[in-house]
Tab-separated table of C-alpha atoms in Angstrom:
chain	number	residue	atom	x	y	z
Z	30	MET	CA	40.138	217.111	88.005
Z	31	THR	CA	40.928	220.713	88.908
Z	32	LYS	CA	38.795	223.689	87.919
Z	33	ARG	CA	41.572	224.904	85.657
Z	34	THR	CA	41.670	221.597	83.780
Z	35	LYS	CA	37.884	221.558	83.379
Z	36	ARG	CA	38.015	225.096	82.044
Z	37	THR	CA	40.710	224.183	79.492
Z	38	ILE	CA	38.576	221.302	78.165
Z	39	ILE	CA	35.482	223.489	77.915
Z	40	ASP	CA	37.424	226.173	76.031
Z	41	PHE	CA	38.843	223.514	73.687
Z	42	PHE	CA	35.433	222.192	72.618
Z	43	SER	CA	33.924	225.707	72.548
Z	44	ASN	CA	36.282	226.696	69.738
Z	45	HIS	CA	34.146	226.487	66.577
Z	46	ASN	CA	37.064	226.393	64.147
Z	47	LEU	CA	38.720	223.565	66.043
Z	48	ARG	CA	35.507	221.546	66.160
Z	49	SER	CA	35.050	221.971	62.413
Z	50	PHE	CA	38.604	220.821	61.752
Z	51	ILE	CA	38.195	217.675	63.891
Z	52	VAL	CA	34.900	216.762	62.186
Z	53	CYS	CA	36.423	217.198	58.731
Z	54	LEU	CA	39.436	215.138	59.734
Z	55	LEU	CA	37.227	212.302	61.008
Z	56	ILE	CA	35.114	212.340	57.843
Z	57	THR	CA	38.257	212.240	55.711
Z	58	VAL	CA	39.650	209.280	57.666
Z	59	VAL	CA	36.354	207.367	57.418
Z	60	VAL	CA	35.991	208.021	53.675
Z	61	TRP	CA	39.623	207.050	53.036
Z	62	THR	CA	39.220	203.895	55.104
Z	63	LEU	CA	36.027	202.894	53.285
Z	64	MET	CA	37.610	203.533	49.882
Z	65	SER	CA	40.708	201.609	50.878
Z	66	LEU	CA	38.700	198.641	52.192
Z	67	SER	CA	36.606	198.503	49.052
Z	68	GLU	CA	39.667	198.080	46.860
Z	69	SER	CA	40.911	194.633	45.838
Z	70	LYS	CA	43.822	193.457	47.933
Z	71	SER	CA	45.740	190.309	48.762
Z	72	VAL	CA	47.399	188.850	51.842
Z	73	ARG	CA	49.788	185.946	52.220
Z	74	HIS	CA	49.640	183.300	54.907
Z	75	THR	CA	51.568	180.084	55.453
Z	76	HIS	CA	49.065	177.442	56.609
Z	77	PRO	CA	49.961	174.195	58.428
Z	78	LEU	CA	49.062	171.208	56.233
Z	79	GLN	CA	47.478	167.958	57.410
Z	80	PHE	CA	46.632	164.794	55.430
Z	81	THR	CA	43.684	162.556	56.325
Z	82	GLY	CA	41.688	159.748	54.709
Z	83	TYR	CA	44.485	157.150	54.615
Z	84	ASP	CA	45.423	154.338	56.993
Z	85	LYS	CA	47.813	156.050	59.388
Z	86	ASN	CA	48.608	152.724	61.026
Z	87	LYS	CA	49.963	151.144	57.843
Z	88	TYR	CA	51.486	154.177	56.163
Z	89	ALA	CA	53.464	157.305	56.944
Z	90	ILE	CA	53.362	160.395	54.735
Z	91	THR	CA	56.393	162.452	53.837
Z	92	ALA	CA	55.441	165.926	52.597
Z	93	ASP	CA	55.809	169.618	53.282
Z	94	THR	CA	54.122	170.465	56.564
Z	95	ALA	CA	52.858	173.861	55.364
Z	96	ILE	CA	51.584	175.582	52.245
Z	97	MET	CA	51.763	179.268	51.266
Z	98	LEU	CA	48.517	180.870	50.079
Z	99	GLU	CA	47.817	184.308	48.644
Z	100	ILE	CA	44.205	185.180	49.496
Z	101	ASN	CA	42.555	187.820	47.288
Z	102	GLY	CA	39.492	189.938	48.032
Z	103	SER	CA	38.335	193.352	49.099
Z	104	GLY	CA	39.699	194.910	52.226
Z	105	PHE	CA	36.383	194.239	53.947
Z	106	GLU	CA	36.608	190.550	53.034
Z	107	LEU	CA	40.209	190.292	54.143
Z	108	LEU	CA	39.447	191.785	57.549
Z	109	LYS	CA	38.407	188.282	58.621
Z	110	THR	CA	41.977	187.032	58.267
Z	111	ALA	CA	43.228	189.828	60.509
Z	112	PHE	CA	41.293	188.381	63.436
Z	113	TRP	CA	42.769	184.873	63.189
Z	114	LYS	CA	44.437	184.144	66.536
Z	115	LYS	CA	46.598	181.669	64.657
Z	116	VAL	CA	46.700	180.713	61.004
Z	117	PRO	CA	44.173	177.870	60.489
Z	118	GLU	CA	45.386	174.386	59.611
Z	119	ILE	CA	44.287	173.056	56.211
Z	120	THR	CA	43.367	169.404	55.681
Z	121	ILE	CA	43.763	167.441	52.459
Z	122	ASP	CA	41.420	164.443	52.451
Z	123	LEU	CA	42.879	161.501	50.505
Z	124	LYS	CA	39.844	159.249	50.896
Z	125	GLY	CA	38.915	157.529	47.633
Z	126	MET	CA	42.170	158.449	45.905
Z	127	ARG	CA	44.377	155.840	44.244
Z	128	LEU	CA	47.574	156.310	46.176
Z	129	ARG	CA	51.075	155.299	45.125
Z	130	HIS	CA	54.476	155.834	46.648
Z	131	ARG	CA	54.775	159.266	44.984
Z	132	ASN	CA	51.594	161.324	44.688
Z	133	SER	CA	50.775	164.755	43.320
Z	134	ILE	CA	47.597	166.866	43.546
Z	135	ALA	CA	47.157	169.983	41.417
Z	136	THR	CA	46.609	172.969	43.695
Z	137	ALA	CA	43.912	174.282	41.309
Z	138	ASP	CA	41.828	171.242	42.312
Z	139	LEU	CA	42.128	172.188	45.970
Z	140	GLU	CA	40.899	175.793	45.772
Z	141	LYS	CA	37.215	175.210	46.581
Z	142	GLU	CA	38.040	172.890	49.452
Z	143	PHE	CA	40.545	175.344	50.918
Z	144	LEU	CA	38.111	178.256	50.612
Z	145	SER	CA	35.501	176.187	52.445
Z	146	GLN	CA	37.854	175.244	55.259
Z	147	LEU	CA	39.019	178.828	55.710
Z	148	LYS	CA	35.365	179.992	55.665
Z	149	LEU	CA	36.100	182.743	53.169
Z	150	TYR	CA	33.620	184.478	50.890
Z	151	GLU	CA	32.561	182.797	47.646
Z	152	ASN	CA	33.898	185.583	45.441
Z	153	GLN	CA	37.339	185.434	47.036
Z	154	THR	CA	40.134	183.607	45.256
Z	155	ILE	CA	43.297	181.852	46.276
Z	156	HIS	CA	46.649	181.765	44.547
Z	157	PHE	CA	49.080	179.026	45.499
Z	158	GLY	CA	52.814	179.294	45.805
Z	159	GLU	CA	53.184	175.943	44.014
Z	160	ASP	CA	51.382	174.280	41.111
Z	161	SER	CA	50.918	171.022	43.016
Z	162	VAL	CA	51.137	169.388	46.402
Z	163	VAL	CA	53.555	166.447	46.283
Z	164	PHE	CA	53.688	163.800	48.979
Z	165	PHE	CA	55.126	160.315	49.439
Z	166	LEU	CA	53.273	157.387	50.980
Z	167	ASN	CA	55.631	155.037	52.820
Z	168	ALA	CA	54.528	151.635	54.101
Z	169	ARG	CA	55.410	151.099	57.755
Z	170	ASN	CA	57.123	147.935	58.953
Z	171	SER	CA	54.648	145.467	60.420
Z	172	LYS	CA	54.550	142.383	62.590
Z	173	ARG	CA	51.787	140.059	63.806
Z	174	VAL	CA	51.821	139.151	67.498
Z	175	LYS	CA	49.584	136.819	69.479
Z	176	VAL	CA	46.968	138.129	71.890
Z	177	ASP	CA	47.520	136.892	75.452
Z	178	ILE	CA	44.264	136.691	77.473
Z	179	SER	CA	45.832	135.296	80.640
Z	180	GLY	CA	45.109	138.614	82.335
Z	181	ILE	CA	41.393	137.770	82.433
Z	182	ASP	CA	40.217	135.786	85.480
Z	183	PHE	CA	37.142	133.769	84.471
Z	184	GLU	CA	35.179	132.538	87.459
Z	185	PHE	CA	32.322	130.109	86.768
Z	186	ALA	CA	29.170	129.444	88.727
Z	187	PRO	CA	29.136	126.176	90.733
Z	188	GLN	CA	29.049	123.067	88.481
Z	189	TYR	CA	29.743	125.164	85.369
Z	190	GLY	CA	32.934	125.477	83.385
Z	191	ILE	CA	34.410	126.315	80.008
Z	192	TYR	CA	33.834	123.782	77.248
Z	193	GLY	CA	36.815	123.670	74.928
Z	194	ASN	CA	39.099	126.681	74.585
Z	195	PRO	CA	38.199	130.378	74.530
Z	196	THR	CA	37.886	131.855	71.039
Z	197	VAL	CA	39.707	135.177	70.633
Z	198	THR	CA	38.797	137.434	67.694
Z	199	PRO	CA	41.207	138.470	66.366
Z	200	ASP	CA	43.680	136.066	67.958
Z	201	SER	CA	46.622	138.183	66.805
Z	202	VAL	CA	47.285	141.868	66.229
Z	203	THR	CA	49.317	143.553	63.524
Z	204	ILE	CA	51.701	146.156	64.929
Z	205	TYR	CA	53.007	148.869	62.586
Z	206	GLY	CA	56.054	151.013	63.163
Z	207	ASP	CA	59.820	151.116	63.494
Z	208	SER	CA	61.513	147.720	63.088
Z	209	ASN	CA	63.541	148.131	66.296
Z	210	ALA	CA	60.417	148.790	68.347
Z	211	LEU	CA	58.572	145.911	66.697
Z	212	ALA	CA	61.369	143.505	67.611
Z	213	GLU	CA	60.757	144.209	71.299
Z	214	ILE	CA	57.010	143.484	71.212
Z	215	LYS	CA	56.482	139.730	71.504
Z	216	THR	CA	52.818	139.533	72.546
Z	217	VAL	CA	49.983	141.894	73.372
Z	218	GLY	CA	48.025	141.214	76.546
Z	219	VAL	CA	44.559	142.296	77.561
Z	220	VAL	CA	43.682	144.675	80.368
Z	221	GLY	CA	43.218	142.472	83.432
Z	222	LYS	CA	39.782	142.025	84.929
Z	223	LYS	CA	37.711	139.431	86.786
Z	224	ILE	CA	34.483	138.057	85.336
Z	225	SER	CA	32.424	136.172	87.904
Z	226	ASN	CA	29.473	133.769	88.070
Z	227	ILE	CA	29.623	132.637	84.436
Z	228	GLU	CA	27.009	129.994	83.586
Z	229	THR	CA	26.041	130.600	79.939
Z	230	ASP	CA	27.818	131.002	76.601
Z	231	SER	CA	29.158	134.544	76.580
Z	232	THR	CA	31.161	137.007	74.505
Z	233	TYR	CA	33.246	139.727	76.139
Z	234	THR	CA	34.890	142.739	74.509
Z	235	VAL	CA	38.126	143.644	76.275
Z	236	ASP	CA	40.777	146.321	75.791
Z	237	LEU	CA	44.314	145.433	74.801
Z	238	GLN	CA	47.226	146.537	76.930
Z	239	PRO	CA	48.549	149.605	75.020
Z	240	VAL	CA	52.160	148.404	74.890
Z	241	TRP	CA	52.627	150.350	71.647
Z	242	LYS	CA	52.433	153.613	73.618
Z	243	GLN	CA	55.870	152.858	75.027
Z	244	TYR	CA	57.291	153.629	71.586
Z	245	SER	CA	56.970	156.594	69.261
Z	246	ASP	CA	55.117	156.163	65.989
Z	247	VAL	CA	53.922	152.585	66.653
Z	248	TYR	CA	50.289	151.634	66.006
Z	249	PRO	CA	48.100	148.518	66.399
Z	250	SER	CA	45.594	147.196	63.858
Z	251	VAL	CA	42.991	146.894	66.660
Z	252	LYS	CA	42.731	148.068	70.259
Z	253	LYS	CA	40.057	145.631	71.446
Z	254	VAL	CA	39.368	141.912	71.024
Z	255	LYS	CA	36.346	139.703	71.607
Z	256	ILE	CA	36.575	136.591	73.782
Z	257	ARG	CA	33.943	133.917	73.202
Z	258	LEU	CA	33.342	131.274	75.900
Z	259	SER	CA	31.363	128.086	75.407
Z	260	VAL	CA	29.998	127.091	78.809
Z	261	GLU	CA	28.552	123.761	79.943
Z	262	ARG	CA	27.366	122.222	83.162
Z	263	PHE	CA	29.848	119.627	84.449
Z	264	THR	CA	29.636	116.585	86.672
Z	265	GLU	CA	32.282	114.359	88.238
Z	266	ALA	CA	33.014	110.913	86.800
Z	267	SER	CA	35.579	108.207	87.596
Z	268	TYR	CA	37.105	105.636	85.234
Z	269	THR	CA	39.220	102.578	86.081
Z	270	VAL	CA	42.126	102.212	83.667
Z	271	PRO	CA	44.935	99.602	83.417
Z	272	ILE	CA	48.468	100.883	84.024
Z	273	ASP	CA	51.164	100.254	81.402
Z	274	PHE	CA	54.838	99.900	82.371
Z	275	VAL	CA	57.179	101.751	79.984
Z	276	PHE	CA	60.970	101.239	79.899
Z	277	ARG	CA	63.479	102.241	77.229
Z	278	ASP	CA	64.361	98.568	76.729
Z	279	THR	CA	61.167	97.079	75.355
Z	280	SER	CA	62.378	93.557	76.167
Z	281	VAL	CA	62.020	94.351	79.887
Z	282	HIS	CA	58.588	93.598	81.349
Z	283	ALA	CA	57.155	94.298	84.773
Z	284	LYS	CA	54.026	94.021	86.837
Z	285	VAL	CA	52.743	97.074	88.663
Z	286	TYR	CA	50.815	97.106	91.941
Z	287	PRO	CA	48.044	98.005	91.907
Z	288	PRO	CA	47.540	97.180	88.201
Z	289	THR	CA	44.841	99.802	87.657
Z	290	ALA	CA	44.295	103.474	88.444
Z	291	GLU	CA	41.105	105.361	89.105
Z	292	ILE	CA	41.001	108.591	87.114
Z	293	THR	CA	38.520	111.192	88.377
Z	294	CYS	CA	37.607	114.040	86.052
Z	295	LYS	CA	35.049	116.697	85.275
Z	296	VAL	CA	32.805	115.838	82.332
Z	297	ALA	CA	30.213	117.997	80.591
Z	298	LEU	CA	26.743	116.528	81.072
Z	299	LYS	CA	26.218	116.342	77.314
Z	300	ASP	CA	29.368	114.174	76.987
Z	301	TYR	CA	28.815	111.976	80.038
Z	302	LYS	CA	27.509	108.954	78.118
Z	303	LYS	CA	30.104	109.330	75.352
Z	304	ILE	CA	33.165	108.943	77.593
Z	305	THR	CA	34.436	105.400	78.226
Z	306	PRO	CA	37.482	103.991	80.102
Z	307	GLU	CA	39.013	102.897	76.776
Z	308	MET	CA	39.569	106.553	75.917
Z	309	PHE	CA	42.152	106.861	78.727
Z	310	ARG	CA	45.683	105.548	78.956
Z	311	ALA	CA	47.763	105.469	82.149
Z	312	ASN	CA	51.514	104.867	82.173
Z	313	VAL	CA	54.431	104.606	84.534
Z	314	PHE	CA	57.802	105.504	83.007
Z	315	CYS	CA	60.867	103.832	84.456
Z	316	GLU	CA	64.293	105.367	83.830
Z	317	ASN	CA	66.470	103.215	86.098
Z	318	LEU	CA	65.440	99.754	87.304
Z	319	HIS	CA	67.745	99.848	90.326
Z	320	ARG	CA	67.029	103.330	91.704
Z	321	GLN	CA	63.240	103.632	91.633
Z	322	ASP	CA	61.081	101.720	94.121
Z	323	THR	CA	57.848	103.494	93.168
Z	324	LEU	CA	56.771	105.222	89.977
Z	325	PRO	CA	54.347	108.143	89.456
Z	326	ILE	CA	51.332	107.530	87.254
Z	327	THR	CA	50.975	109.682	84.123
Z	328	VAL	CA	47.791	109.940	82.069
Z	329	SER	CA	49.173	109.969	78.536
Z	330	GLN	CA	45.864	109.841	76.710
Z	331	PHE	CA	42.409	111.157	77.578
Z	332	PRO	CA	39.446	112.798	75.772
Z	333	LYS	CA	39.913	116.496	75.161
Z	334	GLN	CA	36.433	117.211	76.585
Z	335	VAL	CA	37.374	116.185	80.141
Z	336	ARG	CA	39.408	117.877	82.862
Z	337	ILE	CA	41.322	115.487	85.094
Z	338	SER	CA	41.094	116.380	88.761
Z	339	LYS	CA	42.557	113.348	90.558
Z	340	ILE	CA	44.479	110.076	89.993
Z	341	LYS	CA	44.324	107.327	92.601
Z	342	PRO	CA	46.824	106.075	93.539
Z	343	GLU	CA	49.427	108.652	92.552
Z	344	TYR	CA	52.317	106.132	92.756
Z	345	VAL	CA	52.638	102.383	92.186
Z	346	GLN	CA	55.238	99.708	92.932
Z	347	TYR	CA	56.558	97.369	90.296
Z	348	VAL	CA	58.219	93.956	89.973
Z	349	ILE	CA	60.451	93.030	87.048
Z	350	ILE	CA	59.450	89.836	85.295
Z	351	ARG	CA	62.553	87.722	84.508
């Protein structure tokens, strides 16, 4: 800053008449501003509208996405709205309401809730552009699909294994959304993982594969399932069973060699004494008498509690009895 500039500034503020004018002007502006802010005023804002408290999976709402509000109050009170970076979204909670296809809520019943959400002063009021908020509740298309748990690798401790089948809760999932998207979803798998050293009854909570995310506006009834395993200690047991010859012509009879098969299987210790050879049935099925020299053995009947691990022999010879 040059000496001349400094001198000009000093002369400016040394002028008594000028200083008096500036002070009066500032006082006038402040008084006018205070009087103006103390007067009752109103501002209008269009607020985004959001509905909650209903099952978004099962239903879609059709309604206006915004609502116009006229907010009344003093200028001081309305200053708050001037500092909004963006107009706040307003939520209408439908929880506990009896909903139909067409629904209407009087805007007068929403005033207190809106004032609370906007964090306005208690003595402020709101005027609505409409007498009511009307919305339509539309049921989405739905489809039940089975849960596929093949992605889970269950590994049991030595001598232990699953007893029966895994129990999946829920065993199926309801998918909601567009009918074209639903037609493409046949099953819902689980997120793959390996569970090792299992030796006791156990329940596992696993995430479903989010196949619904491949489509817009498709939702599942659940995102997790529980898998219950019944686990028992197993031992190996062998049973000698006669072999039956089966041919489409029941008048044809044959002898098989050897006449019996030894079936080796895994049996839960608690079932060991309950399982007898009579519970098994071994067959050989002949389709053409002149083209088959040996026939494979098939176990056509066995207790559901056992897991067959070996059949000895695997093949037999046969002789037709004339």
